[in-house]
Structures are given as structure tokens and as C-alpha cells.
Short mmCIF file of C-alpha atoms and ligand atoms in Angstrom, two decimals:
data_model
loop_
_atom_site.label_atom_id
_atom_site.label_comp_id
_atom_site.label_asym_id
_atom_site.label_seq_id
_atom_site.Cartn_x
_atom_site.Cartn_y
_atom_site.Cartn_z
CA MET A 4 -0.01 0.01 0.15
CA SER A 5 1.21 3.14 -1.23
CA THR A 6 1.41 6.15 1.77
CA PRO A 7 -0.55 9.10 0.79
CA PRO A 8 1.21 12.49 -0.12
CA VAL A 9 1.77 14.80 2.78
CA GLU A 10 0.17 17.97 2.01
CA TRP A 11 0.36 21.02 3.95
CA ALA A 12 -1.55 24.14 5.49
CA VAL A 13 -0.97 27.86 4.07
CA GLY A 14 0.78 28.79 7.30
CA SER A 15 3.42 25.72 6.99
CA VAL A 16 4.05 26.79 3.48
CA SER A 17 4.70 30.52 4.63
CA GLU A 18 6.89 29.42 7.41
CA ARG A 19 8.92 27.18 4.71
CA LEU A 20 9.24 29.74 1.89
CA GLY A 21 9.19 32.99 4.29
CA ILE A 22 6.31 33.85 2.10
CA ALA A 23 3.15 35.93 3.84
CA PRO A 24 0.10 33.95 4.08
CA ALA A 25 -1.69 36.78 2.39
CA THR A 26 0.29 36.56 -0.68
CA LEU A 27 -0.16 32.61 -0.60
CA ARG A 28 -3.83 33.38 -0.82
CA THR A 29 -3.62 35.85 -3.16
CA TRP A 30 -1.54 33.81 -5.69
CA ASP A 31 -3.88 31.37 -5.32
CA ARG A 32 -7.24 33.36 -5.99
CA ARG A 33 -5.73 35.82 -8.80
CA TYR A 34 -3.19 33.36 -10.39
CA GLY A 35 -4.03 29.57 -9.86
CA ILE A 36 -0.64 29.35 -8.26
CA GLY A 37 -2.19 27.15 -4.85
CA PRO A 38 -2.78 24.26 -3.77
CA SER A 39 -4.16 21.29 -5.40
CA GLN A 40 -6.34 20.19 -2.51
CA ARG A 41 -8.85 21.39 0.03
CA THR A 42 -10.31 19.87 2.91
CA GLU A 43 -13.62 19.52 3.13
CA GLY A 44 -14.11 22.33 5.26
CA GLY A 45 -12.34 24.42 2.60
CA HIS A 46 -9.18 24.56 3.86
CA ARG A 47 -6.16 24.87 1.46
CA ARG A 48 -3.69 22.00 1.18
CA TYR A 49 -0.59 21.85 -0.71
CA SER A 50 1.09 19.11 -2.18
CA GLU A 51 5.24 19.37 -2.29
CA GLU A 52 4.38 20.11 -6.09
CA ASP A 53 2.46 22.86 -5.82
CA ILE A 54 4.75 24.33 -3.05
CA ARG A 55 7.76 24.00 -5.82
CA ARG A 56 5.55 25.90 -8.08
CA VAL A 57 4.81 28.54 -5.49
CA ARG A 58 8.45 28.78 -5.11
CA VAL A 59 9.22 29.17 -8.78
CA MET A 60 6.42 32.10 -8.22
CA SER A 61 8.26 33.63 -5.82
CA ARG A 62 11.49 33.40 -7.40
CA PHE A 63 10.40 35.22 -10.73
CA THR A 64 8.19 38.08 -9.04
CA ALA A 65 11.02 38.94 -6.66
CA ARG A 66 13.30 39.57 -9.96
CA GLY A 67 10.55 41.77 -11.21
CA VAL A 68 8.84 39.59 -13.49
CA PRO A 69 4.93 40.86 -12.95
CA ALA A 70 3.04 38.74 -11.19
CA GLN A 71 0.87 37.60 -13.98
CA SER A 72 3.56 36.20 -16.48
CA ALA A 73 5.17 34.99 -13.38
CA ALA A 74 2.23 32.75 -12.83
CA ARG A 75 1.78 32.00 -16.74
CA VAL A 76 5.26 30.27 -16.89
CA ALA A 77 4.97 28.57 -13.23
CA LEU A 78 1.65 26.62 -14.40
CA SER A 79 3.01 25.70 -17.64
CA MET A 80 5.97 23.62 -16.07
CA ASP A 81 5.29 20.32 -15.57
CA SER A 82 6.41 18.34 -12.55
CA GLU A 83 9.72 17.28 -13.73
CA ARG A 84 10.79 21.02 -14.95
CA LEU A 85 9.57 22.43 -11.35
CA MET A 86 12.06 19.54 -9.79
CA ILE A 87 15.13 20.74 -12.06
CA GLU A 88 13.96 24.36 -11.09
CA THR A 89 13.75 24.40 -7.79
CA GLY A 90 16.07 21.26 -6.60
CA ALA A 91 19.09 23.44 -6.62
CA GLU A 92 17.42 26.41 -4.78
CA ALA A 93 15.45 24.86 -2.12
CA ASP A 94 18.30 24.47 0.14
CA MET A 95 19.75 27.84 -0.78
CA ALA A 96 15.90 29.32 0.02
CA ALA A 97 16.70 30.38 3.60
CA PRO A 98 18.92 33.56 4.23
CA VAL A 99 22.24 33.60 5.91
CA GLY A 100 21.38 33.29 9.79
CA ASP A 101 17.65 32.41 9.34
CA THR A 102 17.70 29.13 11.41
CA SER A 103 13.69 28.08 11.39
CA GLY A 104 14.25 29.01 7.77
CA THR A 105 17.04 26.46 7.27
CA VAL A 106 15.15 24.10 9.68
CA ALA A 107 12.38 23.77 7.31
CA ALA A 108 14.76 23.59 4.09
CA VAL A 109 16.25 20.61 5.80
CA CYS A 110 12.75 19.27 6.40
CA SER A 111 11.77 19.84 3.23
CA ALA A 112 15.16 18.35 1.39
CA ALA A 113 14.28 15.54 3.80
CA LEU A 114 10.92 15.06 2.37
CA SER A 115 11.90 15.21 -1.11
CA LEU A 116 14.26 12.89 -0.52
CA ASP A 117 16.94 15.29 -1.77
CA PRO A 118 20.70 13.94 -0.51
CA GLY A 119 22.14 16.61 -2.62
CA ALA A 120 20.22 19.44 -1.20
CA LEU A 121 20.76 17.83 2.57
CA SER A 122 24.38 18.08 1.98
CA ARG A 123 24.71 21.73 0.89
CA ILE A 124 22.20 22.89 3.78
CA TYR A 125 24.46 21.26 6.27
CA GLN A 126 27.93 22.02 4.84
CA ARG A 127 26.45 25.62 4.46
CA THR A 128 25.58 25.70 8.14
CA LEU A 129 28.73 24.39 9.31
CA ARG A 130 30.64 27.24 7.27
CA GLU A 131 28.59 29.94 8.56
CA ARG A 132 28.48 28.61 12.23
CA ASP A 133 30.30 26.94 14.80
CA LEU A 134 29.99 23.56 15.06
CA VAL A 135 27.69 23.84 18.76
CA SER A 136 25.49 26.42 17.42
CA ALA A 137 25.18 24.42 14.28
CA TRP A 138 23.97 21.67 16.28
CA ASN A 139 22.10 23.46 18.96
CA ASP A 140 20.14 25.94 16.02
CA VAL A 141 19.85 24.11 12.95
CA PHE A 142 20.98 19.89 13.26
CA ALA A 143 19.07 19.55 16.38
CA PRO A 144 15.78 21.15 15.98
CA ALA A 145 15.97 19.60 12.61
CA LEU A 146 15.88 16.51 13.74
CA ARG A 147 13.16 17.07 16.59
CA THR A 148 10.99 18.53 13.68
CA ILE A 149 11.54 15.41 11.83
CA GLY A 150 11.34 13.05 14.44
CA GLU A 151 7.79 14.85 15.26
CA GLN A 152 6.84 14.73 11.73
CA TRP A 153 6.98 11.18 11.70
CA GLY A 154 5.60 10.66 15.01
CA LYS A 155 2.44 12.18 12.83
CA GLY A 156 2.72 10.25 10.08
CA ALA A 157 3.21 13.59 8.08
CA LEU A 158 7.18 11.84 7.20
CA GLY A 159 8.17 8.81 6.06
CA VAL A 160 11.16 6.69 7.89
CA GLU A 161 12.95 6.98 4.95
CA SER A 162 13.08 10.58 5.06
CA GLU A 163 14.43 10.33 8.42
CA HIS A 164 16.97 8.15 7.65
CA LEU A 165 18.32 10.30 4.58
CA ALA A 166 18.39 13.26 6.70
CA SER A 167 20.45 11.56 9.44
CA GLU A 168 22.62 9.44 7.03
CA VAL A 169 23.62 12.59 5.28
CA LEU A 170 24.21 14.61 8.58
CA VAL A 171 26.30 11.47 9.54
CA THR A 172 28.80 12.02 6.46
CA GLU A 173 29.27 15.84 7.25
CA LEU A 174 30.02 15.18 10.77
CA ARG A 175 32.43 12.75 9.70
CA ALA A 176 33.77 15.30 7.18
CA VAL A 177 34.24 17.64 10.28
CA ILE A 178 35.63 14.47 12.30
CA ARG A 179 38.43 14.01 9.59
CA GLY A 180 39.45 17.24 8.80
CA ASN A 181 40.07 18.19 12.61
CA ARG A 182 41.45 14.49 13.84
CA PRO A 183 44.33 14.70 16.24
CA ARG A 184 47.13 12.77 15.55
CA ALA A 185 47.37 10.62 18.59
CA VAL A 186 44.25 8.93 19.55
CA ASP A 187 44.39 6.91 22.28
CA VAL A 188 41.50 4.84 24.41
CA ASP A 189 41.20 7.23 27.17
CA VAL A 190 38.21 9.00 25.89
CA ILE A 191 35.50 6.84 24.91
CA LEU A 192 32.03 7.99 23.13
CA ALA A 193 29.45 5.46 22.94
CA SER A 194 25.50 4.60 22.42
CA ALA A 195 23.95 2.42 25.28
CA ASP A 196 23.06 -0.82 24.88
CA GLU A 197 20.44 -1.33 22.23
CA GLU A 198 20.21 2.28 21.32
CA GLN A 199 20.67 2.92 17.80
CA HIS A 200 20.73 6.60 17.76
CA TYR A 201 24.35 8.04 17.83
CA LEU A 202 24.25 11.36 15.90
CA PRO A 203 25.26 13.18 19.18
CA LEU A 204 28.24 10.76 19.50
CA LEU A 205 29.54 12.22 16.05
CA ALA A 206 28.93 15.67 16.53
CA LEU A 207 30.25 15.39 20.40
CA GLU A 208 33.36 13.98 18.69
CA ALA A 209 33.74 16.46 16.03
CA GLU A 210 33.52 19.28 18.81
CA LEU A 211 36.24 17.44 20.66
CA ALA A 212 38.48 17.01 17.66
CA ARG A 213 38.20 20.50 16.98
CA HIS A 214 39.87 21.21 20.26
CA GLY A 215 42.41 18.87 19.88
CA LEU A 216 40.86 16.05 21.95
CA GLY A 217 40.80 12.65 20.16
CA ALA A 218 37.92 10.00 21.24
CA ILE A 219 37.23 6.53 20.22
CA CYS A 220 33.84 6.52 19.00
CA LEU A 221 32.19 3.41 19.50
CA GLY A 222 28.95 4.16 17.39
CA ALA A 223 25.30 2.65 18.22
CA ARG A 224 24.46 -0.01 20.29
CA VAL A 225 27.43 -0.82 22.29
CA PRO A 226 26.52 -4.02 24.29
CA THR A 227 27.37 -3.34 28.05
CA SER A 228 29.33 -6.26 28.42
CA ALA A 229 31.51 -5.29 25.40
CA LEU A 230 31.95 -1.51 27.46
CA SER A 231 32.38 -3.23 30.64
CA ASP A 232 35.31 -5.49 29.19
CA LEU A 233 36.96 -2.27 27.32
CA LEU A 234 36.61 0.02 30.66
CA MET A 235 38.54 -2.98 32.74
CA SER A 236 41.19 -3.62 30.60
CA ARG A 237 41.98 0.04 29.24
CA HIS A 238 40.98 2.09 32.01
CA PRO A 239 39.97 5.25 30.29
CA SER A 240 39.49 8.53 32.17
CA ARG A 241 36.79 9.97 30.58
CA LEU A 242 33.28 7.99 29.15
CA PHE A 243 30.23 9.68 27.17
CA LEU A 244 27.17 7.44 26.85
CA TRP A 245 23.90 8.72 24.88
CA ALA A 246 20.76 7.61 25.14
CA SER A 247 17.53 8.18 23.43
CA MET A 248 15.44 5.71 24.16
CA ASP A 249 14.39 5.11 28.05
CA ARG A 250 17.12 3.02 29.68
CA PRO A 251 15.61 -0.16 31.34
CA ALA A 252 14.96 -0.25 35.24
CA ASP A 253 17.38 -2.82 35.64
CA GLU A 254 20.63 -1.06 33.85
CA ALA A 255 23.61 -3.19 33.76
CA LEU A 256 25.71 -0.01 33.78
CA TRP A 257 25.46 0.78 37.31
CA SER A 258 26.61 -2.31 38.69
CA VAL A 259 29.74 -2.02 35.66
CA LEU A 260 30.36 1.24 36.97
CA SER A 261 30.46 0.32 41.12
CA ALA A 262 33.43 -2.14 40.04
CA VAL A 263 35.56 0.90 38.68
CA HIS A 264 38.54 1.66 40.84
CA TRP A 265 40.17 4.42 38.95
CA PRO A 266 39.48 7.89 38.64
CA LEU A 267 36.81 7.77 35.62
CA ASN A 268 34.35 10.94 34.52
CA VAL A 269 31.43 9.18 33.07
CA VAL A 270 29.30 12.18 31.42
CA LEU A 271 25.57 10.92 30.27
CA GLY A 272 23.39 12.49 27.67
CA GLY A 273 19.86 12.26 25.87
CA PRO A 274 16.42 12.28 26.97
CA GLY A 275 16.79 8.33 28.21
CA TRP A 276 18.86 8.68 31.29
CA PRO A 277 16.98 8.58 34.34
CA ALA A 278 17.17 12.20 36.19
CA ASP A 279 18.17 10.43 39.46
CA LEU A 280 21.47 8.68 38.88
CA PRO A 281 22.33 6.05 41.16
CA SER A 282 25.57 6.58 43.17
CA ALA A 283 28.48 4.57 41.04
CA GLY A 284 31.71 3.71 42.76
CA ARG A 285 33.82 5.62 44.77
CA SER A 286 36.62 6.66 42.04
CA VAL A 287 33.76 7.49 39.62
CA THR A 288 31.98 10.78 38.69
CA VAL A 289 28.60 10.38 36.81
CA SER A 290 26.79 13.77 35.55
CA LEU A 291 24.48 14.32 33.43
CA ALA A 292 24.97 16.52 30.11
CA HIS A 293 22.04 18.63 29.00
CA ASP A 294 23.64 19.87 25.66
CA LEU A 295 26.43 19.22 23.07
CA GLY A 296 28.54 22.22 24.48
CA SER A 297 28.70 21.29 28.19
CA ALA A 298 28.96 17.76 27.33
CA ALA A 299 32.43 18.78 25.37
CA HIS A 300 33.07 20.90 28.18
CA ALA A 301 33.11 18.24 30.93
CA LEU A 302 35.18 15.54 28.89
CA LEU A 303 37.46 18.61 28.23
CA ALA A 304 37.58 19.89 31.24
CA SER A 305 38.80 16.64 32.90
CA VAL A 306 41.82 17.00 30.25
CA SER A 307 43.27 20.13 32.17
CA GLU A 308 42.13 18.60 35.61
CA THR A 309 43.93 15.86 34.79
CA GLY A 310 47.14 17.65 33.29
C1 B12 B 409 17.63 10.01 13.59
C2 B12 B 409 16.60 9.12 14.69
C3 B12 B 409 16.71 7.86 13.89
C4 B12 B 409 17.66 7.43 13.21
C5 B12 B 409 19.10 7.58 14.15
C6 B12 B 409 20.55 7.43 13.32
C7 B12 B 409 21.47 7.79 13.78
N1 B12 B 409 22.38 7.66 12.94
O1 B12 B 409 21.37 8.05 14.99
C8 B12 B 409 16.90 5.99 13.02
C9 B12 B 409 15.88 5.81 12.13
C10 B12 B 409 17.87 4.91 13.20
C11 B12 B 409 15.92 5.66 14.34
C12 B12 B 409 15.66 4.99 15.08
C13 B12 B 409 14.65 4.69 15.88
N2 B12 B 409 13.82 5.73 16.59
CO1 B12 B 409 14.79 7.27 16.25
N3 B12 B 409 14.79 9.05 15.80
C14 B12 B 409 15.64 10.00 15.48
C15 B12 B 409 15.58 11.36 15.45
C16 B12 B 409 14.84 11.99 14.51
C17 B12 B 409 17.15 12.16 15.85
C18 B12 B 409 17.86 11.36 16.80
C19 B12 B 409 18.84 12.15 17.60
O2 B12 B 409 20.14 12.48 16.91
N4 B12 B 409 18.40 13.32 18.38
C20 B12 B 409 19.75 14.34 19.21
C21 B12 B 409 18.63 15.30 19.44
C22 B12 B 409 18.05 16.09 18.61
O3 B12 B 409 17.97 14.59 20.48
P1 B12 B 409 17.05 15.45 21.54
O4 B12 B 409 16.42 14.40 22.29
O5 B12 B 409 16.33 16.61 20.97
O6 B12 B 409 18.08 15.80 22.59
C23 B12 B 409 17.68 16.61 23.71
C24 B12 B 409 19.05 16.54 24.86
O7 B12 B 409 19.72 14.87 25.13
C25 B12 B 409 19.44 17.84 24.54
N5 B12 B 409 20.70 17.59 23.34
C26 B12 B 409 20.62 17.50 22.13
N6 B12 B 409 21.71 17.12 21.51
C27 B12 B 409 22.46 16.60 22.49
C28 B12 B 409 23.91 16.57 22.06
C29 B12 B 409 24.41 16.19 23.19
C30 B12 B 409 26.11 15.38 22.82
C31 B12 B 409 24.15 16.25 24.78
C32 B12 B 409 24.85 15.77 25.40
C33 B12 B 409 22.67 16.60 24.82
C34 B12 B 409 21.94 16.80 23.36
O8 B12 B 409 18.86 18.44 24.04
C35 B12 B 409 17.31 18.03 23.53
C36 B12 B 409 16.23 18.45 24.44
O9 B12 B 409 16.36 18.24 25.65
C37 B12 B 409 14.72 11.51 16.77
C38 B12 B 409 13.91 12.80 17.15
C39 B12 B 409 14.44 13.59 18.57
N7 B12 B 409 13.95 13.98 19.17
O10 B12 B 409 15.36 12.96 19.08
C40 B12 B 409 14.15 9.90 16.78
C41 B12 B 409 13.36 9.83 17.88
C42 B12 B 409 14.39 9.54 18.94
N8 B12 B 409 13.32 8.28 17.71
C43 B12 B 409 12.46 7.65 17.98
C44 B12 B 409 11.99 5.83 17.71
C45 B12 B 409 10.75 5.62 18.43
C46 B12 B 409 12.71 5.44 17.07
C47 B12 B 409 12.76 3.80 17.11
C48 B12 B 409 12.23 2.84 18.18
C49 B12 B 409 11.81 3.69 15.78
C50 B12 B 409 11.32 1.97 15.78
N9 B12 B 409 10.04 1.94 15.60
O11 B12 B 409 12.43 1.17 15.12
C51 B12 B 409 13.81 3.36 16.75
C52 B12 B 409 14.99 3.43 17.93
C53 B12 B 409 15.54 1.80 18.50
C54 B12 B 409 16.48 2.13 18.83
N10 B12 B 409 16.19 0.93 20.21
O12 B12 B 409 17.02 2.87 19.44
C55 B12 B 409 11.55 8.10 19.08
C56 B12 B 409 11.84 7.91 20.38
C57 B12 B 409 10.61 7.97 21.42
C58 B12 B 409 10.67 7.71 22.58
N11 B12 B 409 11.58 7.99 23.63
O13 B12 B 409 10.20 6.45 22.79
C59 B12 B 409 11.89 9.77 18.56
C60 B12 B 409 11.81 10.86 19.84
C61 B12 B 409 11.07 10.23 17.40
C62 B12 B 409 9.79 10.81 17.81
N12 B12 B 409 8.97 11.77 17.86
O14 B12 B 409 9.05 9.50 18.15
N13 B12 B 409 15.52 7.09 15.11
#
């Protein structure tokens, strides 16, 4: 069974494209540049193709073409032509520094399954901002919006996969470009047992690398037994663990940490961890980091503390 196409209300189209709702309604009424669907109650519902046509209209009018002729050209374009016309500009629609426009552009590129546009938006964001602000202001909000849209059934899981896969590639490029020469097993980043989400680990690895700190990043779903073996054999000084999903009540990690007998700074991140952390072993400090910057700070600070 095929999924019905996503349809957007005037307000959402206005937010995505930065065009006033009144203008959108006028273009629809006067020139037929509008939604191909309406709800039973008569509310406008734009498809992705309708939105592309509005984009073309907007581009022409912005260049001074009279609305009437801009509309004629936009209406003459078939689906393929509209894709070509708008494919390259979708990601550039948001002006520099416009975070909500950029977040909307990420979602739109994810929805249109456009990896090229996603890379361009991510790269441009990383050029314009430092990594922490790129993550806090654009990437994390875009991921949250994508998660919400997926939760509502407005966006397919394939769009979520694509948006995160392309972000993985771009974050890895930052890591590669900044990777310190020496990376030993002193700083470990991992996602908790059974936890598939690991993008925040890459953001953190990239941020640490930018500060000259190399880390071993183990990625998603690291079994607690494997983590335990690694801790016991290599005695690292810092461990970061991510959990998006709620951790089980019988979390095995706590008993692993209670057996640690060397100074270990454990930083936990993500909404999956309980707010009240059980006390760990005497030599272990466990804290919750609420954002990328503070997680990086906690791990970097222990470098200066330990020399
Ligand atoms: C991308 C994604 C995926 C990708 C992951 C790819 C990858 N390489 O990581 C894939 C497709 C694999 C996936 C799978 C699943 N996902 Co998913 N996914 C997401 C998505 C869109 C982004 C995840 C992410 O990177 N989040 C990072 C930031 C954005 O997370 P945050 O929670 O907002 O962060 C908060 C804090 O932790 C802090 N913060 C933000 N960034 C950072 C960084 C650092 C370093 C620190 C310390 C703090 C911090 O600020 C935020 C506000 O407090 C989220 C949406 C979301 N809101 O997270 C859903 C989401 C996490 N997924 C969800 C679900 C349900 C799943 C699946 C169970 C789906 C399924 N049925 O298979 C599986 C998970 C299976 C498992 N056991 O892990 C739900 C979880 C709901 C819940 N808690 O129960 C979410 C919230 C979507 C939703 N709205 O329902 N997912």
C-alpha cells in the first residue's frame, strides 16, 4: 500500500518559504498558483509539487517579473521541470542566519529525498556557524522536527534515515578534517546498549576533535558487557554515553561502574537516562550533560584537571 502524499497548510508553507500567508492566498485566488487540494472544510492543502510551483512564482516575482506572467510560466511547468527548477535552490531559500528557514529547508529536502540538497544545507550551516551553534540551532531542531513529523505520520522513516545519514557524512568530514594525530583509548564515546541513535556522539567527537582531543567513538548499540570489558582492560579516564530511548529499570551499567577502581569521569547525554542517577563507585563521577557544549566542556575539563 502506498503512503498518501503529505499536504501542507498555508501557515506551514508560509513558514517554509518565508512568504506571507496573505500573498499565498492572493496568488491562489488571482493566478491559480496554489494548492491542488482542499480539506472538506475548504482549507488549502499544498502538495510538495504545489510548493515547488509557488517557489518558482516567488523567484520570478522577486526578480521583478509581473505576477501575471510569472504565474503563466510557473503554471506551464510539468512535475519534472519544477523539480529541476527548484532542486538546486530549495536549500538556498533560507537567507544566511535564518535558523527556522534552514530547519524548514532540511525538512523539505528530507521529505523530497534529496541528498544533494541536504549536504549543501548542512555544509553551508557548518561554514556559517561554529559546530555547537550549528548543532543547537539547526541540526538538533531539524532532527526534532523530523522526529515529530515522523511521529505524526507526516514524513516517512526513509526521510528520517536520509536526513540522518547525510548528517553522519558531514559530521564525519568535520572529524576527519580535525582529527588529532594521537587518539588513545582514554576517551570513549558510545551509545548505550540497544540504542540505535548515535548522531550526538558524532557531533561530540567532532567538537572534541576541534579542541584537539581525540576520542574513540564506538557508535550505536554498544553491549554493556563489551563496554565493561573495554573499561576493565584499558582504564580510560572519560566515558560519554548517549541514550535517546528510556533506559531499562535494571540498567546493567550501574553495577559495571560500581566495580571501577580508577578515576573515571562518566558523562551521560540524551533524554533516555533517569533524572536521579544512582551513586556509582567511589572513584567514579557520573553527571548528566544537557547539551553538546556542556558535554564537550565536561570531557575537555577533565583533561586540564588530570593534566
Ligand atoms: C534520526 C533518528 C533515528 C535514526 C537514528 C540514526 C542515527 N544515526 O542516529 C533511526 C532511523 C535509526 C532511528 C531509529 C529509531 N527511532 Co528515532 N529518531 C531519530 C531522531 C529524528 C533524531 C535522533 C537524534 O539524533 N537526536 C538528537 C537530539 C536532537 O535529541 P533530543 O532528544 O532532542 O536531545 C535533547 C537533549 O538530549 C539535548 N541534546 C541535544 N543534542 C545533544 C547533544 C549532546 C552531546 C548532549 C549531551 C545533549 C544533547 O537537547 C535536547 C532537548 O533536551 C529522533 C527525534 C529526536 N527528538 O531526537 C527520533 C526518536 C528519538 N526516535 C524514536 C523512535 C521511536 C525510534 C525507533 C524505536 C523507531 C522504530 N520503531 O524502530 C528506533 C530506535 C530503536 C532503538 N532501540 O534505538 C523516538 C523516541 C521516542 C521515545 N523516547 O520513546 C523519537 C524521539 C522520534 C519521535 N518523535 O517519536 N531514529
